[in-house]
Tab-separated table of C-alpha atoms in Angstrom:
chain	number	residue	atom	x	y	z
I	1424	MET	CA	11.787	-8.599	-97.418
I	1425	ASP	CA	9.761	-11.282	-99.639
I	1426	ALA	CA	6.249	-10.737	-101.011
I	1427	GLU	CA	4.872	-13.188	-98.129
I	1428	LEU	CA	6.396	-11.584	-95.395
I	1429	ARG	CA	5.336	-7.907	-96.462
I	1430	THR	CA	1.848	-9.510	-96.623
I	1431	VAL	CA	2.213	-10.920	-92.989
I	1432	THR	CA	3.753	-7.491	-91.482
I	1433	ALA	CA	0.708	-5.713	-93.141
I	1434	ARG	CA	-1.782	-7.777	-91.605
I	1435	LEU	CA	-0.111	-7.760	-88.221
I	1436	ARG	CA	0.364	-3.963	-88.403
I	1437	ARG	CA	-3.399	-3.764	-88.782
I	1438	GLU	CA	-3.719	-5.999	-85.791
I	1439	ALA	CA	-1.090	-4.046	-83.539
I	1440	GLU	CA	-2.838	-0.561	-84.664
I	1441	ALA	CA	-6.099	-1.614	-83.127
I	1442	SER	CA	-4.444	-1.056	-79.823
I	1443	PRO	CA	-2.710	2.348	-79.642
I	1444	GLU	CA	-0.115	1.128	-77.052
I	1445	HIS	CA	1.119	-1.511	-79.337
I	1446	ALA	CA	1.999	0.400	-82.366
I	1447	GLU	CA	5.275	1.317	-80.892
I	1448	GLN	CA	6.067	-2.217	-80.148
I	1449	TYR	CA	5.076	-3.274	-83.672
I	1450	GLU	CA	7.550	-0.777	-85.189
I	1451	LYS	CA	10.376	-1.929	-83.074
I	1452	LEU	CA	9.718	-5.753	-83.976
I	1453	VAL	CA	9.581	-4.960	-87.574
I	1454	ALA	CA	12.645	-2.770	-87.551
I	1455	THR	CA	14.985	-4.803	-85.326
I	1456	GLY	CA	17.746	-7.131	-86.758
I	1457	ASP	CA	18.416	-8.560	-83.179
I	1458	LEU	CA	17.271	-12.031	-83.458
I	1459	ASP	CA	17.591	-12.459	-79.705
I	1460	GLU	CA	15.105	-9.489	-79.148
I	1461	LEU	CA	12.770	-11.414	-81.369
I	1462	ALA	CA	13.246	-14.769	-79.682
I	1463	GLU	CA	12.535	-13.095	-76.262
I	1464	VAL	CA	9.114	-12.219	-77.485
I	1465	LEU	CA	8.337	-15.838	-77.825
I	1466	VAL	CA	9.187	-16.864	-74.187
I	1467	SER	CA	7.901	-13.435	-72.681
I	1468	PRO	CA	4.706	-13.715	-70.678
I	1469	GLY	CA	1.875	-11.442	-71.846
I	1470	GLN	CA	2.654	-10.913	-75.326
I	1471	PRO	CA	0.068	-10.283	-77.920
I	1472	LEU	CA	-0.438	-13.016	-80.381
I	1473	TRP	CA	0.239	-10.739	-83.307
I	1474	ALA	CA	3.624	-10.039	-81.763
I	1475	ARG	CA	4.499	-13.631	-81.143
I	1476	GLU	CA	3.366	-14.296	-84.765
I	1477	LEU	CA	5.660	-11.533	-86.075
I	1478	ALA	CA	8.502	-12.598	-84.050
I	1479	ALA	CA	8.161	-16.368	-85.007
I	1480	VAL	CA	7.806	-15.674	-88.757
I	1481	ARG	CA	10.804	-13.252	-88.907
I	1482	LEU	CA	13.011	-15.686	-86.684
I	1483	GLY	CA	11.703	-18.690	-89.140
I	1484	VAL	CA	12.297	-16.772	-92.543
I	1485	ALA	CA	16.068	-15.939	-90.923
I	1486	GLY	CA	16.591	-19.722	-90.350
I	1487	ASP	CA	16.475	-19.404	-86.440
I	1488	ARG	CA	15.195	-22.754	-84.995
I	1489	ARG	CA	14.049	-20.949	-81.904
I	1490	ALA	CA	11.009	-20.305	-83.842
I	1491	PHE	CA	10.013	-23.873	-84.357
I	1492	GLU	CA	7.517	-24.649	-81.759
I	1493	SER	CA	5.625	-21.237	-82.147
I	1494	LEU	CA	5.599	-21.755	-85.780
I	1495	VAL	CA	4.050	-25.348	-85.465
I	1496	LEU	CA	1.377	-24.041	-83.166
I	1497	LEU	CA	0.798	-21.128	-85.591
I	1498	LEU	CA	0.588	-23.789	-88.610
I	1499	ASN	CA	-2.481	-25.592	-86.499
I	1500	HIS	CA	-4.370	-22.208	-86.016
I	1501	ARG	CA	-7.980	-21.438	-86.698
I	1502	ASP	CA	-6.994	-18.393	-88.689
I	1503	PRO	CA	-5.734	-19.351	-92.358
I	1504	PRO	CA	-3.588	-16.244	-92.595
I	1505	ARG	CA	-1.621	-17.386	-89.672
I	1506	CYS	CA	-1.528	-20.821	-90.735
I	1507	ALA	CA	-0.069	-19.419	-94.292
I	1508	ALA	CA	2.220	-17.498	-92.546
I	1509	ALA	CA	3.889	-20.147	-90.340
I	1510	ALA	CA	4.176	-22.557	-93.320
I	1511	HIS	CA	5.843	-19.953	-95.348
I	1512	ALA	CA	8.506	-19.456	-92.425
I	1513	LEU	CA	8.731	-23.354	-91.757
I	1514	ALA	CA	9.561	-23.910	-95.106
I	1515	ARG	CA	12.460	-21.916	-94.824
I	1516	LEU	CA	13.559	-22.673	-91.451
I	1517	GLY	CA	15.358	-25.586	-92.491
I	1518	ASP	CA	14.372	-27.631	-89.104
I	1519	PRO	CA	14.622	-31.319	-89.659
I	1520	ARG	CA	11.658	-31.530	-87.522
I	1521	THR	CA	9.279	-29.669	-89.768
I	1522	ALA	CA	8.187	-32.433	-92.064
I	1523	ARG	CA	7.169	-34.630	-89.141
I	1524	ALA	CA	5.237	-31.653	-87.394
I	1525	ALA	CA	3.431	-31.025	-90.641
I	1526	ALA	CA	2.809	-34.831	-91.341
I	1527	ALA	CA	1.340	-35.155	-87.770
I	1528	LEU	CA	-0.912	-32.127	-88.326
I	1529	ALA	CA	-2.115	-33.179	-91.718
I	1530	THR	CA	-3.040	-36.446	-90.882
I	1531	ASN	CA	-4.862	-35.797	-87.549
I	1532	GLU	CA	-8.455	-36.165	-88.161
I	1533	LEU	CA	-9.445	-34.160	-85.037
I	1534	ARG	CA	-7.864	-31.188	-86.716
I	1535	VAL	CA	-8.574	-32.035	-90.323
I	1536	ALA	CA	-10.424	-28.672	-90.905
I	1537	TYR	CA	-6.961	-26.974	-90.411
I	1538	ALA	CA	-5.006	-29.352	-92.454
I	1539	LEU	CA	-4.770	-27.473	-95.789
I	1540	HIS	CA	-1.733	-25.341	-95.140
I	1541	PRO	CA	0.222	-28.378	-93.451
I	1542	VAL	CA	-0.528	-30.271	-96.783
I	1543	ARG	CA	0.852	-27.684	-98.968
I	1544	LEU	CA	3.980	-27.322	-96.587
I	1545	LEU	CA	4.643	-31.102	-97.181
I	1546	THR	CA	4.244	-30.598	-101.041
I	1547	GLU	CA	6.903	-27.750	-100.592
I	1548	LEU	CA	9.223	-29.843	-98.332
I	1549	ARG	CA	9.386	-32.833	-100.419
I	1550	ALA	CA	10.403	-34.700	-97.565
I	1551	PRO	CA	10.372	-38.627	-97.044
I	1552	GLU	CA	7.257	-38.153	-94.837
I	1553	SER	CA	5.402	-36.016	-97.473
I	1554	ALA	CA	4.016	-38.454	-99.798
I	1555	PRO	CA	2.788	-41.019	-96.936
I	1556	ALA	CA	1.134	-38.185	-95.019
I	1557	LEU	CA	-0.737	-36.887	-98.473
I	1558	ILE	CA	-1.747	-40.586	-99.143
I	1559	THR	CA	-3.194	-40.995	-95.812
I	1560	THR	CA	-5.052	-37.861	-95.672
I	1561	LEU	CA	-6.330	-38.232	-99.171
I	1562	GLU	CA	-7.768	-41.814	-98.549
I	1563	ARG	CA	-9.755	-40.275	-95.581
I	1564	ARG	CA	-11.252	-37.689	-97.675
I	1565	LEU	CA	-12.376	-40.036	-100.457
I	1566	VAL	CA	-15.623	-40.959	-98.477
I	1567	PRO	CA	-19.086	-39.956	-99.550
I	1568	HIS	CA	-20.017	-36.265	-98.354
I	1569	ASP	CA	-16.693	-35.528	-96.976
I	1570	PRO	CA	-16.985	-31.754	-96.391
I	1571	PHE	CA	-13.031	-30.916	-96.730
I	1572	GLY	CA	-12.700	-31.016	-100.601
I	1573	LYS	CA	-10.196	-28.428	-100.598
I	1574	ILE	CA	-7.748	-30.521	-98.507
I	1575	ALA	CA	-8.587	-33.309	-100.884
I	1576	LEU	CA	-7.612	-31.386	-103.861
I	1577	ALA	CA	-4.572	-29.893	-102.209
I	1578	CYS	CA	-3.348	-33.639	-101.334
I	1579	VAL	CA	-4.066	-34.713	-105.095
I	1580	GLU	CA	-2.117	-31.699	-106.299
I	1581	GLY	CA	0.449	-32.247	-104.011
I	1582	LEU	CA	0.820	-35.881	-104.875
I	1583	GLY	CA	1.027	-35.101	-108.439
I	1584	ALA	CA	3.902	-32.472	-107.736
I	1585	LEU	CA	5.633	-35.088	-105.708
I	1586	GLY	CA	5.424	-37.700	-108.326
I	1587	ASP	CA	5.618	-40.718	-105.960
I	1588	ALA	CA	4.582	-43.903	-107.541
I	1589	ARG	CA	3.049	-45.108	-104.157
I	1590	ALA	CA	0.387	-42.386	-104.830
I	1591	ARG	CA	-0.929	-44.422	-107.805
I	1592	PRO	CA	-3.918	-46.306	-105.973
I	1593	VAL	CA	-5.237	-43.357	-104.170
I	1594	LEU	CA	-5.110	-40.992	-107.138
I	1595	THR	CA	-6.875	-43.750	-109.366
I	1596	ALA	CA	-9.490	-43.874	-106.710
I	1597	ALA	CA	-9.787	-40.095	-106.553
I	1598	ARG	CA	-10.893	-39.990	-110.240
I	1599	ASN	CA	-14.079	-41.294	-109.175
I	1600	HIS	CA	-14.869	-38.184	-107.498
I	1601	PRO	CA	-16.441	-35.534	-109.476
I	1602	ARG	CA	-14.524	-32.497	-107.704
I	1603	LEU	CA	-11.169	-34.392	-107.992
I	1604	ALA	CA	-11.431	-36.200	-111.078
I	1605	ALA	CA	-9.670	-33.716	-113.205
I	1606	ALA	CA	-6.899	-32.868	-110.755
I	1607	ALA	CA	-6.206	-36.737	-110.141
I	1608	ALA	CA	-5.864	-37.474	-113.858
I	1609	ALA	CA	-3.334	-34.897	-114.273
I	1610	ALA	CA	-1.749	-36.078	-111.275
I	1611	LEU	CA	-1.387	-39.691	-112.498
I	1612	ALA	CA	-0.076	-38.520	-115.695
I	1613	ARG	CA	3.049	-36.883	-113.584
I	1614	LEU	CA	3.876	-40.381	-111.887
I	1615	PRO	CA	6.552	-42.367	-113.318
I	1616	ASP	CA	5.666	-45.544	-115.046
């Protein structure tokens, strides 16, 4: 079990233990090696959110694509730890739909407050959709008084990591923003000539 998965299971243990009848279910889901049993949790009615998350993350890390839809929903959740867990699992899932879904979430202005983890996932995936989505998202953040500085910074850092020359204009513009200037200069230095 990797460090991120240990963090997720510890957080979900606390959620499950808040209700005594769920403690046994939690232990069963953590211990099982049966992917069909985990997948059943995703489609069974009445399952608590922590159980669905645990099943989806475990399936995703195992490369079982039955977790895809649940993980995308969690990637767009209002709770940052759930988003981080979903991004971690999606990065390991190997589903070709992942980059398109992350790009759609990152560029959705109605859900921009929850775009941080989709942006980071796009950077990790290094997919064809990654740079265009990060460019679009960053362009929208470069307006005066935009409240989403963390997302803008993640886009700048991601574009630097991707090293895509198409990002040069938006990174040049980002240098004029005090919160982004240093990161934008560093990202520009990583782009090919």
